[in-house]
PDB file of C-alpha atoms and ligand atoms in Angstrom:
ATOM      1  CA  UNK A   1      71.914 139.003  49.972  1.00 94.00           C
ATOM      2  CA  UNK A   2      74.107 137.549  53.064  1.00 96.00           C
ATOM      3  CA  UNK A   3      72.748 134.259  54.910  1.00 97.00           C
ATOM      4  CA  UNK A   4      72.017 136.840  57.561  1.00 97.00           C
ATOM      5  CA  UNK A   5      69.065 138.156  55.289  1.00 97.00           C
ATOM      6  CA  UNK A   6      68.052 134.329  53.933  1.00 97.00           C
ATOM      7  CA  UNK A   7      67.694 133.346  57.692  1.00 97.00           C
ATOM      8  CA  UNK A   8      65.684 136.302  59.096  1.00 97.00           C
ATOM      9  CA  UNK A   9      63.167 135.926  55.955  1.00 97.00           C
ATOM     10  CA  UNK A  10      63.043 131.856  56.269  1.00 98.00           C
ATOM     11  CA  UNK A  11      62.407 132.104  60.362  1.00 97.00           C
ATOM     12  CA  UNK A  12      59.788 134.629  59.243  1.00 98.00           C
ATOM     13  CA  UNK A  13      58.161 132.471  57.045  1.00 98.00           C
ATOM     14  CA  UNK A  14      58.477 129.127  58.719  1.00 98.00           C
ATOM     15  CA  UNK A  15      57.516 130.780  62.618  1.00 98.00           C
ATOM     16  CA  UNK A  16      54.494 131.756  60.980  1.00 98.00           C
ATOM     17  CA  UNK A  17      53.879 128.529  59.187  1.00 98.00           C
ATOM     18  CA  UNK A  18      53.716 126.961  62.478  1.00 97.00           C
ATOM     19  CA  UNK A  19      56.645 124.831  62.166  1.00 97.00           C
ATOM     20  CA  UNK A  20      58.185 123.523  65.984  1.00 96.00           C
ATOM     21  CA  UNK A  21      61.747 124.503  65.242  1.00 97.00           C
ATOM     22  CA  UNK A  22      61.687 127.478  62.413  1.00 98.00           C
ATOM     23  CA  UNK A  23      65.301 128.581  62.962  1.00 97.00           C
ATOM     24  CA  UNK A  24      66.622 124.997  62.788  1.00 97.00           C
ATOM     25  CA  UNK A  25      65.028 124.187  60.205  1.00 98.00           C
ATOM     26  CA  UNK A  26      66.163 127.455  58.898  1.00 98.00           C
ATOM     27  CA  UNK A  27      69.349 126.900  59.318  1.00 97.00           C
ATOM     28  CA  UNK A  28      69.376 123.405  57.567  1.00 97.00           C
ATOM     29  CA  UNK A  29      67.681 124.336  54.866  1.00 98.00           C
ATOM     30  CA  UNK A  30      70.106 126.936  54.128  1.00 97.00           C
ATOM     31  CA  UNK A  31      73.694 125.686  54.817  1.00 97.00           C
ATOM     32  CA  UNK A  32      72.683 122.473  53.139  1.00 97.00           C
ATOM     33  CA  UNK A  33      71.425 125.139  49.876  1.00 97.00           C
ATOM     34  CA  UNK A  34      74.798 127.198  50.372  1.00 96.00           C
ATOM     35  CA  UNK A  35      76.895 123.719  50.635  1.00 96.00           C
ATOM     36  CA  UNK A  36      78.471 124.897  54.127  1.00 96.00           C
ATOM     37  CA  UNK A  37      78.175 123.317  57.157  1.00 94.00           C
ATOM     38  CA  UNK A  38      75.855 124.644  59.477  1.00 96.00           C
ATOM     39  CA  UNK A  39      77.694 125.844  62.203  1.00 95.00           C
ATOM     40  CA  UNK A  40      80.088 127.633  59.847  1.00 95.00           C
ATOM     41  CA  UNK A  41      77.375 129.546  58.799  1.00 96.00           C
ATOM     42  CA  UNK A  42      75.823 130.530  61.520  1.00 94.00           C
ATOM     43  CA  UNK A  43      79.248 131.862  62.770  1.00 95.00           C
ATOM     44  CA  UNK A  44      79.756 133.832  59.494  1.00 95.00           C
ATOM     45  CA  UNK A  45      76.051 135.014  58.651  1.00 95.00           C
ATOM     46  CA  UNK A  46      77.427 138.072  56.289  1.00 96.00           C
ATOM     47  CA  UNK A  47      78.334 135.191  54.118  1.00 95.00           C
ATOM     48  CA  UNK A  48      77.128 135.851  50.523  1.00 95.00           C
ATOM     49  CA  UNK A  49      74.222 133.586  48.862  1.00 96.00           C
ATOM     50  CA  UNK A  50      74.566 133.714  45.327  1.00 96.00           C
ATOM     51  CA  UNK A  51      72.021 134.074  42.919  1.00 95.00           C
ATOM     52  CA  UNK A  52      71.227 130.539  42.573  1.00 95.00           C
ATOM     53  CA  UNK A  53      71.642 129.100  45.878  1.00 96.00           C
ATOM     54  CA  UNK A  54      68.904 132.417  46.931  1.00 96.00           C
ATOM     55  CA  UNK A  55      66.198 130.296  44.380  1.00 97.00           C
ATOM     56  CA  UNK A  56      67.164 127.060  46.046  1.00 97.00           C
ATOM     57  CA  UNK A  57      66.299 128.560  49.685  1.00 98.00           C
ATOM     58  CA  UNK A  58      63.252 130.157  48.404  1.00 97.00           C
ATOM     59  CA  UNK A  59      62.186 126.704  46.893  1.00 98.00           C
ATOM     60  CA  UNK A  60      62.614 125.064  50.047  1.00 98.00           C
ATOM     61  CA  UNK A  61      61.609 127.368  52.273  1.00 98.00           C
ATOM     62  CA  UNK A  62      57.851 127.082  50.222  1.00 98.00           C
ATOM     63  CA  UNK A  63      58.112 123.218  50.864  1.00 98.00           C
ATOM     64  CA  UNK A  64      58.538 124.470  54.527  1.00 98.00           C
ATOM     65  CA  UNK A  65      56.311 126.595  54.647  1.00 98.00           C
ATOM     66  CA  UNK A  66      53.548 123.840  53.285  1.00 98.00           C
ATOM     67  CA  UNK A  67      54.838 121.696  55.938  1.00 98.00           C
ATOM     68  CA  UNK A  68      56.852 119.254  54.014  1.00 98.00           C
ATOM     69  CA  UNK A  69      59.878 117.424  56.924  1.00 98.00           C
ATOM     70  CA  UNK A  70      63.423 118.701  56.519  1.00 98.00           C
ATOM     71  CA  UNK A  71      64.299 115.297  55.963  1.00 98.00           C
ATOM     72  CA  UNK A  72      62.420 115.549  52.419  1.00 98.00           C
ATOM     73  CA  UNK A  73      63.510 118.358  51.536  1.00 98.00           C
ATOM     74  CA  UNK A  74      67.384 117.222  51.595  1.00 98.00           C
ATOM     75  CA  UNK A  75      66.612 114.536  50.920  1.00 98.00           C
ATOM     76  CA  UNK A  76      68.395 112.747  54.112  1.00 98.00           C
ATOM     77  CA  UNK A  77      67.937 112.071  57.928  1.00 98.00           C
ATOM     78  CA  UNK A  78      70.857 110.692  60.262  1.00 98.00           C
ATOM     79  CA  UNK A  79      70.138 107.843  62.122  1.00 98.00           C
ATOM     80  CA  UNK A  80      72.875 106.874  64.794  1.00 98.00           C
ATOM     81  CA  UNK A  81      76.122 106.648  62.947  1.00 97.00           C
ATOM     82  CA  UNK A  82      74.965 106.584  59.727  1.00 98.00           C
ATOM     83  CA  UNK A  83      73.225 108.889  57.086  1.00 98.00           C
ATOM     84  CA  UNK A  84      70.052 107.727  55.415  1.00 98.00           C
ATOM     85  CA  UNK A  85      68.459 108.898  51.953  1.00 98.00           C
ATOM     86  CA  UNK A  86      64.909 109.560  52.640  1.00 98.00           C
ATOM     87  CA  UNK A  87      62.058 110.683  50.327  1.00 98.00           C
ATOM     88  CA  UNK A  88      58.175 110.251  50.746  1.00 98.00           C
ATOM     89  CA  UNK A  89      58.149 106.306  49.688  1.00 98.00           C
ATOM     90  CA  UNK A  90      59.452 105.711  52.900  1.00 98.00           C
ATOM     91  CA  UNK A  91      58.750 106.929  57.107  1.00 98.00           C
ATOM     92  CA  UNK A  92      61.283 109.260  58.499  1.00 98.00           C
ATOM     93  CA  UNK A  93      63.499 107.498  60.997  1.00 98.00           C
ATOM     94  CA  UNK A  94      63.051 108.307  64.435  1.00 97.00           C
ATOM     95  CA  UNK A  95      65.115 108.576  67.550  1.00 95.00           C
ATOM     96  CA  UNK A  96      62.908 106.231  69.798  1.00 95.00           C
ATOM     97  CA  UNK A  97      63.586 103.383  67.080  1.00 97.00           C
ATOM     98  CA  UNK A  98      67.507 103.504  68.196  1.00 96.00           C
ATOM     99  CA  UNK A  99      66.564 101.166  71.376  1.00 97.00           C
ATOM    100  CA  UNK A 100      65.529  98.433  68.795  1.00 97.00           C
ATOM    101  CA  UNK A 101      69.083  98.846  67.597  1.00 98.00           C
ATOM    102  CA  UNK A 102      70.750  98.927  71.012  1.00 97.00           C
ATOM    103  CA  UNK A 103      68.677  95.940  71.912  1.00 97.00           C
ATOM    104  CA  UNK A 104      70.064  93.854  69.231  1.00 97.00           C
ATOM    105  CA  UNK A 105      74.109  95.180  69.977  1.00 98.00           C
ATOM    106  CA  UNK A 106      73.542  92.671  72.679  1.00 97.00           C
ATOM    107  CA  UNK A 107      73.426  89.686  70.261  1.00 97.00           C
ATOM    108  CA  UNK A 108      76.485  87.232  70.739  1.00 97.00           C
ATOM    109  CA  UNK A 109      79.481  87.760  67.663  1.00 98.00           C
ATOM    110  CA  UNK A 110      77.926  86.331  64.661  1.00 97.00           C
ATOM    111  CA  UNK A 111      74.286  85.996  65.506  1.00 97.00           C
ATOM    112  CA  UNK A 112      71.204  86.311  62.704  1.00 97.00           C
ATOM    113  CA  UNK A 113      68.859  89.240  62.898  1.00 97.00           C
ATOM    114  CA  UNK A 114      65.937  90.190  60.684  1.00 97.00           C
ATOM    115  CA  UNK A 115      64.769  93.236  60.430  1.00 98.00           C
ATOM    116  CA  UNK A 116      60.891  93.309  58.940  1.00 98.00           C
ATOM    117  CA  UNK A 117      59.440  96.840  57.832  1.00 98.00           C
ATOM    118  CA  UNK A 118      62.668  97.872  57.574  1.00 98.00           C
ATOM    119  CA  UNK A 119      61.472 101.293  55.829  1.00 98.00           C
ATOM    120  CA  UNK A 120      64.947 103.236  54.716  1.00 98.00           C
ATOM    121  CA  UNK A 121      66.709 100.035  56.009  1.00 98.00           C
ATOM    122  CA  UNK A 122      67.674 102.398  59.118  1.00 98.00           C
ATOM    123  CA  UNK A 123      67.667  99.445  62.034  1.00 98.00           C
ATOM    124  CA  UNK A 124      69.262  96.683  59.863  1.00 98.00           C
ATOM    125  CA  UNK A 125      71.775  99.396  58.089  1.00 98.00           C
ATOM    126  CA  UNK A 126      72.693 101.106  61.410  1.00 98.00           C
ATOM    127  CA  UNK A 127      73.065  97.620  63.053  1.00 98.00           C
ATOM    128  CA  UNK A 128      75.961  96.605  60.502  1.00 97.00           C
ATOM    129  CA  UNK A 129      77.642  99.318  60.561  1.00 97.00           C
ATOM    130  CA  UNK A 130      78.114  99.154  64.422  1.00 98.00           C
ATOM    131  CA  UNK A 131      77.968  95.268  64.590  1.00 98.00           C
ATOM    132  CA  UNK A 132      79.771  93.826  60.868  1.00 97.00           C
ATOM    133  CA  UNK A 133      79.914  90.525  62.487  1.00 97.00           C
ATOM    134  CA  UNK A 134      76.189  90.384  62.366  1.00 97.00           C
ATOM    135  CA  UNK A 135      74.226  88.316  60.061  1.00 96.00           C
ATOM    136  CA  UNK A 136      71.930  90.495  58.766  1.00 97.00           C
ATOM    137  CA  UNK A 137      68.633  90.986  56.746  1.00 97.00           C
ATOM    138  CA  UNK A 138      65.590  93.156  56.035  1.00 97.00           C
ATOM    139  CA  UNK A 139      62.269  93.210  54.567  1.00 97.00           C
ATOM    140  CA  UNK A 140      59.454  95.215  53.910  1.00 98.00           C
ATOM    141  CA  UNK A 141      55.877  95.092  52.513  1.00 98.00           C
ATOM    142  CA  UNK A 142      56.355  97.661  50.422  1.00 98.00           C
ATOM    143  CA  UNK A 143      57.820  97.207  47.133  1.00 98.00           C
ATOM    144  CA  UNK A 144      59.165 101.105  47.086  1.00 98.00           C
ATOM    145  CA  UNK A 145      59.914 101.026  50.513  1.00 98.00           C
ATOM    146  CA  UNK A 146      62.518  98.118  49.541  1.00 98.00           C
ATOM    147  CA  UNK A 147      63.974 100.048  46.797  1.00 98.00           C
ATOM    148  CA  UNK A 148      64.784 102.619  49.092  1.00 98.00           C
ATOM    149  CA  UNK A 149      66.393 100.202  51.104  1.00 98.00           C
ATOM    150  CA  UNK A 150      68.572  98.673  48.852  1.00 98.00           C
ATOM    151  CA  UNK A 151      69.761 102.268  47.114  1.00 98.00           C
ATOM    152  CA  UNK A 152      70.491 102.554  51.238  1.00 98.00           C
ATOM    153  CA  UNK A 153      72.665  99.798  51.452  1.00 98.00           C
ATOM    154  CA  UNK A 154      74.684 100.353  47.790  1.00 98.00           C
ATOM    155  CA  UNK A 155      75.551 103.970  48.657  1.00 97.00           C
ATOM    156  CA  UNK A 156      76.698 102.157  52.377  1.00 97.00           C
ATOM    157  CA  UNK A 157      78.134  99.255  50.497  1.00 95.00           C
ATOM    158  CA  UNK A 158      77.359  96.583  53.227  1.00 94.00           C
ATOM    159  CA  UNK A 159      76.339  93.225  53.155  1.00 90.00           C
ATOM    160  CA  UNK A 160      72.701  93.302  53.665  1.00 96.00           C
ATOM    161  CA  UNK A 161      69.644  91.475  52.146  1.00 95.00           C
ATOM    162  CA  UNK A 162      65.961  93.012  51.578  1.00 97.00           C
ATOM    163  CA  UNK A 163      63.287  91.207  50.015  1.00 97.00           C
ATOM    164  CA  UNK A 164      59.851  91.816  49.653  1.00 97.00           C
ATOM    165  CA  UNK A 165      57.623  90.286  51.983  1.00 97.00           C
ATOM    166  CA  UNK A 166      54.675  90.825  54.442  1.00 97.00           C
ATOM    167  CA  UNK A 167      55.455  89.836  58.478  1.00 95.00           C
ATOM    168  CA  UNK A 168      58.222  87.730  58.389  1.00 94.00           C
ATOM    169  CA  UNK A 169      59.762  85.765  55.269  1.00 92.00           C
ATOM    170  CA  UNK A 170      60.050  81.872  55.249  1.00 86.00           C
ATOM    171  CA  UNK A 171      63.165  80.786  56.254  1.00 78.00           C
ATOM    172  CA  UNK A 172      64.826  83.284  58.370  1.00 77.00           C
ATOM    173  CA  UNK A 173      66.416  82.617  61.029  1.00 83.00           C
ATOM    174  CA  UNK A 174      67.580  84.554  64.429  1.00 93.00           C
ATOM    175  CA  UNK A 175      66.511  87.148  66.274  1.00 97.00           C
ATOM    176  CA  UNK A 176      63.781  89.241  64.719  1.00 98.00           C
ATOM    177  CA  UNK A 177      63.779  93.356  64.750  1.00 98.00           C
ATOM    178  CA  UNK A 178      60.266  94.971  63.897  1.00 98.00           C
ATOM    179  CA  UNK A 179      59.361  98.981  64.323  1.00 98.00           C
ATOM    180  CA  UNK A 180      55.876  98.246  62.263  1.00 98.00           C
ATOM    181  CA  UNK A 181      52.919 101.038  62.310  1.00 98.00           C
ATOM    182  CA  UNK A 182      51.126 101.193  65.294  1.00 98.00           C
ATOM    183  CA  UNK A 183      49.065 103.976  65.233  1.00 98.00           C
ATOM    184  CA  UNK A 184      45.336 103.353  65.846  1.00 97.00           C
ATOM    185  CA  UNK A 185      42.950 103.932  63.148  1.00 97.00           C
ATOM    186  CA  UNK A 186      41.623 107.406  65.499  1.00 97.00           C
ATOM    187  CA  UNK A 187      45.121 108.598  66.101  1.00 97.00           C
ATOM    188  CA  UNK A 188      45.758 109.816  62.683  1.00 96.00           C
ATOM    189  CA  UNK A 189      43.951 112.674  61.536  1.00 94.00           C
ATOM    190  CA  UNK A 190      45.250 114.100  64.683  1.00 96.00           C
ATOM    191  CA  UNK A 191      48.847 113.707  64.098  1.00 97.00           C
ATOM    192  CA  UNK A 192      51.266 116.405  62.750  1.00 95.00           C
ATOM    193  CA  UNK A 193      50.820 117.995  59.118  1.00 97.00           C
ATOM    194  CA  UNK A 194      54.135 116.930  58.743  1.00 97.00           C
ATOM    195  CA  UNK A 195      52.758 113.280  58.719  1.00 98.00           C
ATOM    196  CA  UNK A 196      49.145 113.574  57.571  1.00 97.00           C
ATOM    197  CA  UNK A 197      50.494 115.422  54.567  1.00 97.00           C
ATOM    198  CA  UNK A 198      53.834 113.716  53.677  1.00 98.00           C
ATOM    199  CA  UNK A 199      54.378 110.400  55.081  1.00 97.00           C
ATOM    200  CA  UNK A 200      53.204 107.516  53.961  1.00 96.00           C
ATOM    201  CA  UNK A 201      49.613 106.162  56.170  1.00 97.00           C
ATOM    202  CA  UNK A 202      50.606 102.227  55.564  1.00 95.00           C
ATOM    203  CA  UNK A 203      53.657 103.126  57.440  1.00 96.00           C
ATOM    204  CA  UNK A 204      52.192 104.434  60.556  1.00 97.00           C
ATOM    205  CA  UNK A 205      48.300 103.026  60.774  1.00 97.00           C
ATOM    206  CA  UNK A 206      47.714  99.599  61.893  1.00 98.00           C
ATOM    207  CA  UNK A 207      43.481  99.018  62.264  1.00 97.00           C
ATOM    208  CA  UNK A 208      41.732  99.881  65.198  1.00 97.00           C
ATOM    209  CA  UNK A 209      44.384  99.127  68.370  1.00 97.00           C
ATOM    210  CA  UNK A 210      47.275  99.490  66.180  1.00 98.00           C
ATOM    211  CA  UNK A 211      48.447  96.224  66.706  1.00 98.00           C
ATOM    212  CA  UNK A 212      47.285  94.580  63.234  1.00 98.00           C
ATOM    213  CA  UNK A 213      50.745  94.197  61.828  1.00 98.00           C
ATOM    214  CA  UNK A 214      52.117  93.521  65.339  1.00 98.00           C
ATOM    215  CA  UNK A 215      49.806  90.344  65.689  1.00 98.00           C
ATOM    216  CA  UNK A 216      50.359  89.326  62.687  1.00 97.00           C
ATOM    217  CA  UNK A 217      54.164  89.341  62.868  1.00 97.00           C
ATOM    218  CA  UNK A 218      54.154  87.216  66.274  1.00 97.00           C
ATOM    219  CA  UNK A 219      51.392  85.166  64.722  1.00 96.00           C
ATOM    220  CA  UNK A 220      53.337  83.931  61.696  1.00 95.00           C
ATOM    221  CA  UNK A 221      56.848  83.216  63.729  1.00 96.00           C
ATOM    222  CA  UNK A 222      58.016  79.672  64.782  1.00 94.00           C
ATOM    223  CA  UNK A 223      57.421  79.355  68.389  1.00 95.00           C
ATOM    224  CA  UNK A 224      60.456  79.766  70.583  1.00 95.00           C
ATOM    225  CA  UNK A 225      61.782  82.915  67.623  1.00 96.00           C
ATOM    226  CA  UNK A 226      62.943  85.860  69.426  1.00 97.00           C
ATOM    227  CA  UNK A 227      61.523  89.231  68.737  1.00 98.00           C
ATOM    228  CA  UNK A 228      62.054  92.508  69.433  1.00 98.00           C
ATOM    229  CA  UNK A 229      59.176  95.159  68.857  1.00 98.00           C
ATOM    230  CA  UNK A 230      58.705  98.652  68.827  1.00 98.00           C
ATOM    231  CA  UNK A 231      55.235 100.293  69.940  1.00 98.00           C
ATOM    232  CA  UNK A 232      53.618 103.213  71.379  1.00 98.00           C
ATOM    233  CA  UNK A 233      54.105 103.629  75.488  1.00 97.00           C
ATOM    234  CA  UNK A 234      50.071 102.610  75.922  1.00 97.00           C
ATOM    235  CA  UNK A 235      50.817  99.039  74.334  1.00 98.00           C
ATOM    236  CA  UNK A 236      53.441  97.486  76.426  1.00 98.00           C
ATOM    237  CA  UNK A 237      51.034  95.496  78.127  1.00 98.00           C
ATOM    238  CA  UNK A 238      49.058  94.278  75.412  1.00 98.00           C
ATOM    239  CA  UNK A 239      52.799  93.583  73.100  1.00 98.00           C
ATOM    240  CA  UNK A 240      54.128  91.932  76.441  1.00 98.00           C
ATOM    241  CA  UNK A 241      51.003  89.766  76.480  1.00 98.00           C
ATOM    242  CA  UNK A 242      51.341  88.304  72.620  1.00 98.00           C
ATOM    243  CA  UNK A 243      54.531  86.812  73.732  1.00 98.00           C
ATOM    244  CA  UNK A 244      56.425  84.390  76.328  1.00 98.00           C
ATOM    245  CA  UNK A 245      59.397  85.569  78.890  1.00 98.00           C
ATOM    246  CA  UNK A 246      58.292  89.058  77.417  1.00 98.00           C
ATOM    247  CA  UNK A 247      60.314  92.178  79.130  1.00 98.00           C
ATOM    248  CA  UNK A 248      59.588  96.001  77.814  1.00 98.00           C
ATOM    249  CA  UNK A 249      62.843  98.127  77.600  1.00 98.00           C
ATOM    250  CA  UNK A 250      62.480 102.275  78.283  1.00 96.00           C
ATOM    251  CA  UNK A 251      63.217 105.335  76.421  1.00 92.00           C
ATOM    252  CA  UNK A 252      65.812 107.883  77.363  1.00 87.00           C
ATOM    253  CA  UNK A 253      62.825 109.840  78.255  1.00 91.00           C
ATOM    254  CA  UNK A 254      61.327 106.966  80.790  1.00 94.00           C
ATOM    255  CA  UNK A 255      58.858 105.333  78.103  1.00 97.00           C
ATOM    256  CA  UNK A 256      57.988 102.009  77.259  1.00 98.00           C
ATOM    257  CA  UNK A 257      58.661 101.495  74.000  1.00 98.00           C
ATOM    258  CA  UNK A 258      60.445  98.203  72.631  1.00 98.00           C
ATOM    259  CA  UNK A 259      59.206  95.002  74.230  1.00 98.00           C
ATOM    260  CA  UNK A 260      61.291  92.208  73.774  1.00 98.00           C
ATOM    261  CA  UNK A 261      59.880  88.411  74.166  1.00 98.00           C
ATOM    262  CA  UNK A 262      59.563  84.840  72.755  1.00 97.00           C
ATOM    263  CA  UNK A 263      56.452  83.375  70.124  1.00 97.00           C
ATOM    264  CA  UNK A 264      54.778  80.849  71.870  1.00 94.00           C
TER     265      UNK A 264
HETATM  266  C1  SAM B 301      56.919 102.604  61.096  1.00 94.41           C
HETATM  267  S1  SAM B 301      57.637 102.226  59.524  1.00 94.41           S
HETATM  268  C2  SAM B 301      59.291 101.839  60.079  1.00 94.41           C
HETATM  269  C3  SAM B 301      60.362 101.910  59.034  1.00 94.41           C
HETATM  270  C4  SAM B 301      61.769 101.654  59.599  1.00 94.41           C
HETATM  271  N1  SAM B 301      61.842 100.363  60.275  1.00 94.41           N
HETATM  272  C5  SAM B 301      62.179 102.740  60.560  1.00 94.41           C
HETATM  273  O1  SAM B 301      62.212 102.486  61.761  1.00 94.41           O
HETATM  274  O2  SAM B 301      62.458 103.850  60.112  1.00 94.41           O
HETATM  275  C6  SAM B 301      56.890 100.639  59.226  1.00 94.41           C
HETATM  276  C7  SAM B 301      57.322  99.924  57.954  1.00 94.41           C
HETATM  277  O3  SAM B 301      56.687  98.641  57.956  1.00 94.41           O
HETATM  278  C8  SAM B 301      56.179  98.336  56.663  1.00 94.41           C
HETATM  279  N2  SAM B 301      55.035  97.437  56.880  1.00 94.41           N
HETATM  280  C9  SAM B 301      53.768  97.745  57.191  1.00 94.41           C
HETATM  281  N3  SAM B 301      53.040  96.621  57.397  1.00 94.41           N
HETATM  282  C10 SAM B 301      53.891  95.586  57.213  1.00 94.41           C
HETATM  283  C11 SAM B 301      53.756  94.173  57.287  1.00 94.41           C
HETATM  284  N4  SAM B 301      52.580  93.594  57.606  1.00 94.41           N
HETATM  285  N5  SAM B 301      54.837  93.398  57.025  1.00 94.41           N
HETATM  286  C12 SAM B 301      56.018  93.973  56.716  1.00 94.41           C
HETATM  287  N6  SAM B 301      56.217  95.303  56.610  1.00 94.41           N
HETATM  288  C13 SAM B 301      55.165  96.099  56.869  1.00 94.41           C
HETATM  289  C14 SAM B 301      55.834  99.689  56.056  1.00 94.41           C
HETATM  290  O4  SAM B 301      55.858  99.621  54.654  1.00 94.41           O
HETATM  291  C15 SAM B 301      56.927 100.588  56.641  1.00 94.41           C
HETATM  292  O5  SAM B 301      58.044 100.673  55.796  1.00 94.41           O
END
């Protein structure tokens, strides 16, 4: 068998699935199996899959075809510069959440930052790798969230914190970073199988607005703390209005999405 077969068999299989992007994922799914890089394959597709790498593809392409992410299935997403390990304790990082991290490459040299729900530890572990002279830390809710996090930051081998904690934890100090759920209650049967099936609710759902864990977070932070917080384009106005000297910064695609602001 050449990749040339394993592709046209996969993009079979995962057009009829229904996934988005079958011959990406295709492709992914397959270099990563045959330990070439992508775009060498694809300009060599009479490359030879061996025996075993041919059960590997045909392993993931069933996890596809169920609907499991890519990201899941290797085991990996990149997020800005750096390259995350993923699995289902933890939400797939997303490109909208790289404003929160171009928000905070504004801070002065040296300046605190917390990131809460940190997930993977994407914001806080992106963040230090662009900005090392940042002080910063993370925490999350979720006990295996947090140990995803911190197997993050070992294989990075950067100075960052995560704790255990829900909203923000006592004693921090700085500016704080926060991409928390914010999907209504309503939204989620409707979203993707890729996220009904795989990724975990208590990292997307937040009660019947989706602002629980948004109101929460402001509520519990010292007035005059700084925060930064992601949410869905329909709850600017109601994020601007939980804090003071509030601003909401766009997408590259023209969408509200991070609104920045003091706790009164
Ligand atoms: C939307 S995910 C974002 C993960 C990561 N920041 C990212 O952007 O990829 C939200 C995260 O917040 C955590 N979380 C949910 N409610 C929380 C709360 N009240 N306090 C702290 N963390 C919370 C979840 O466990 C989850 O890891």
């Amino acid at each position: 068998m050449t990749a040339r077969d394993a592709l046209g068999a996969a993009l079979d299989a995962l057009t009829a699935a229904g996934c988005d992007t079958p011959r990406l994922d295709a492709e992914l799914l397959i270099a990563d199996a045959l330990g070439v890089d992508r775009g060498a394959m694809v300009a060599d597709p009479g490359m030879a899959v061996p025996g075993s790498a041919a059960r590997l593809i045909g392993e993931r392409v069933r996890r596809r075809v169920a609907r499991e992410p890519v990201a899941y299935i290797l085991g990996r997403k990149g997020f800005r510069r750096i390259e995350l390990q993923v699995d289902r304790r933890v939400l797939i990082p997303r490109p909208e959440t790289e404003l929160l991290v171009e928000v905070a490459l504004e801070l002065p040299i040296g300046a605190s930052v917390h990131d809460v729900g940190t997930g993977s530890g994407a914001v806080a572990l992106a963040l230090l790798d662009e900005r090392p002279d940042l002080v910063v830390s993370a925490s999350d809710a979720s006990a295996a969230a947090v140990e995803v996090a911190l197997a993050n930051t070992a294989r990075l081998a950067v100075p960052l914190e995560v704790v255990v904690a829900r909203g923000l934890p006592e004693s921090k100090e700085g500016m704080v970073l926060a991409n928390l759920p914010y999907v209504r209650e309503d939204e989620w049967s409707a979203l993707g199988p890729e996220i009904v099936r795989f990724e975990p609710r208590e990292a997307l759902v937040s009660g019947a607005d989706g602002l629980d864990a948004i109101r929460e977070l402001v509520a519990g932070a010292a007035p005059g703390t700084r925060l930064a917080l992601e949410h869905a384009p329909g709850q600017a106005e109601a994020v601007r209005a939980l804090l003071a000297d509030s601003e909401t910064r766009r997408d590259l695609a023209g969408r509200e999405r991070v609104t920045v602001g003091v706790a009164a």
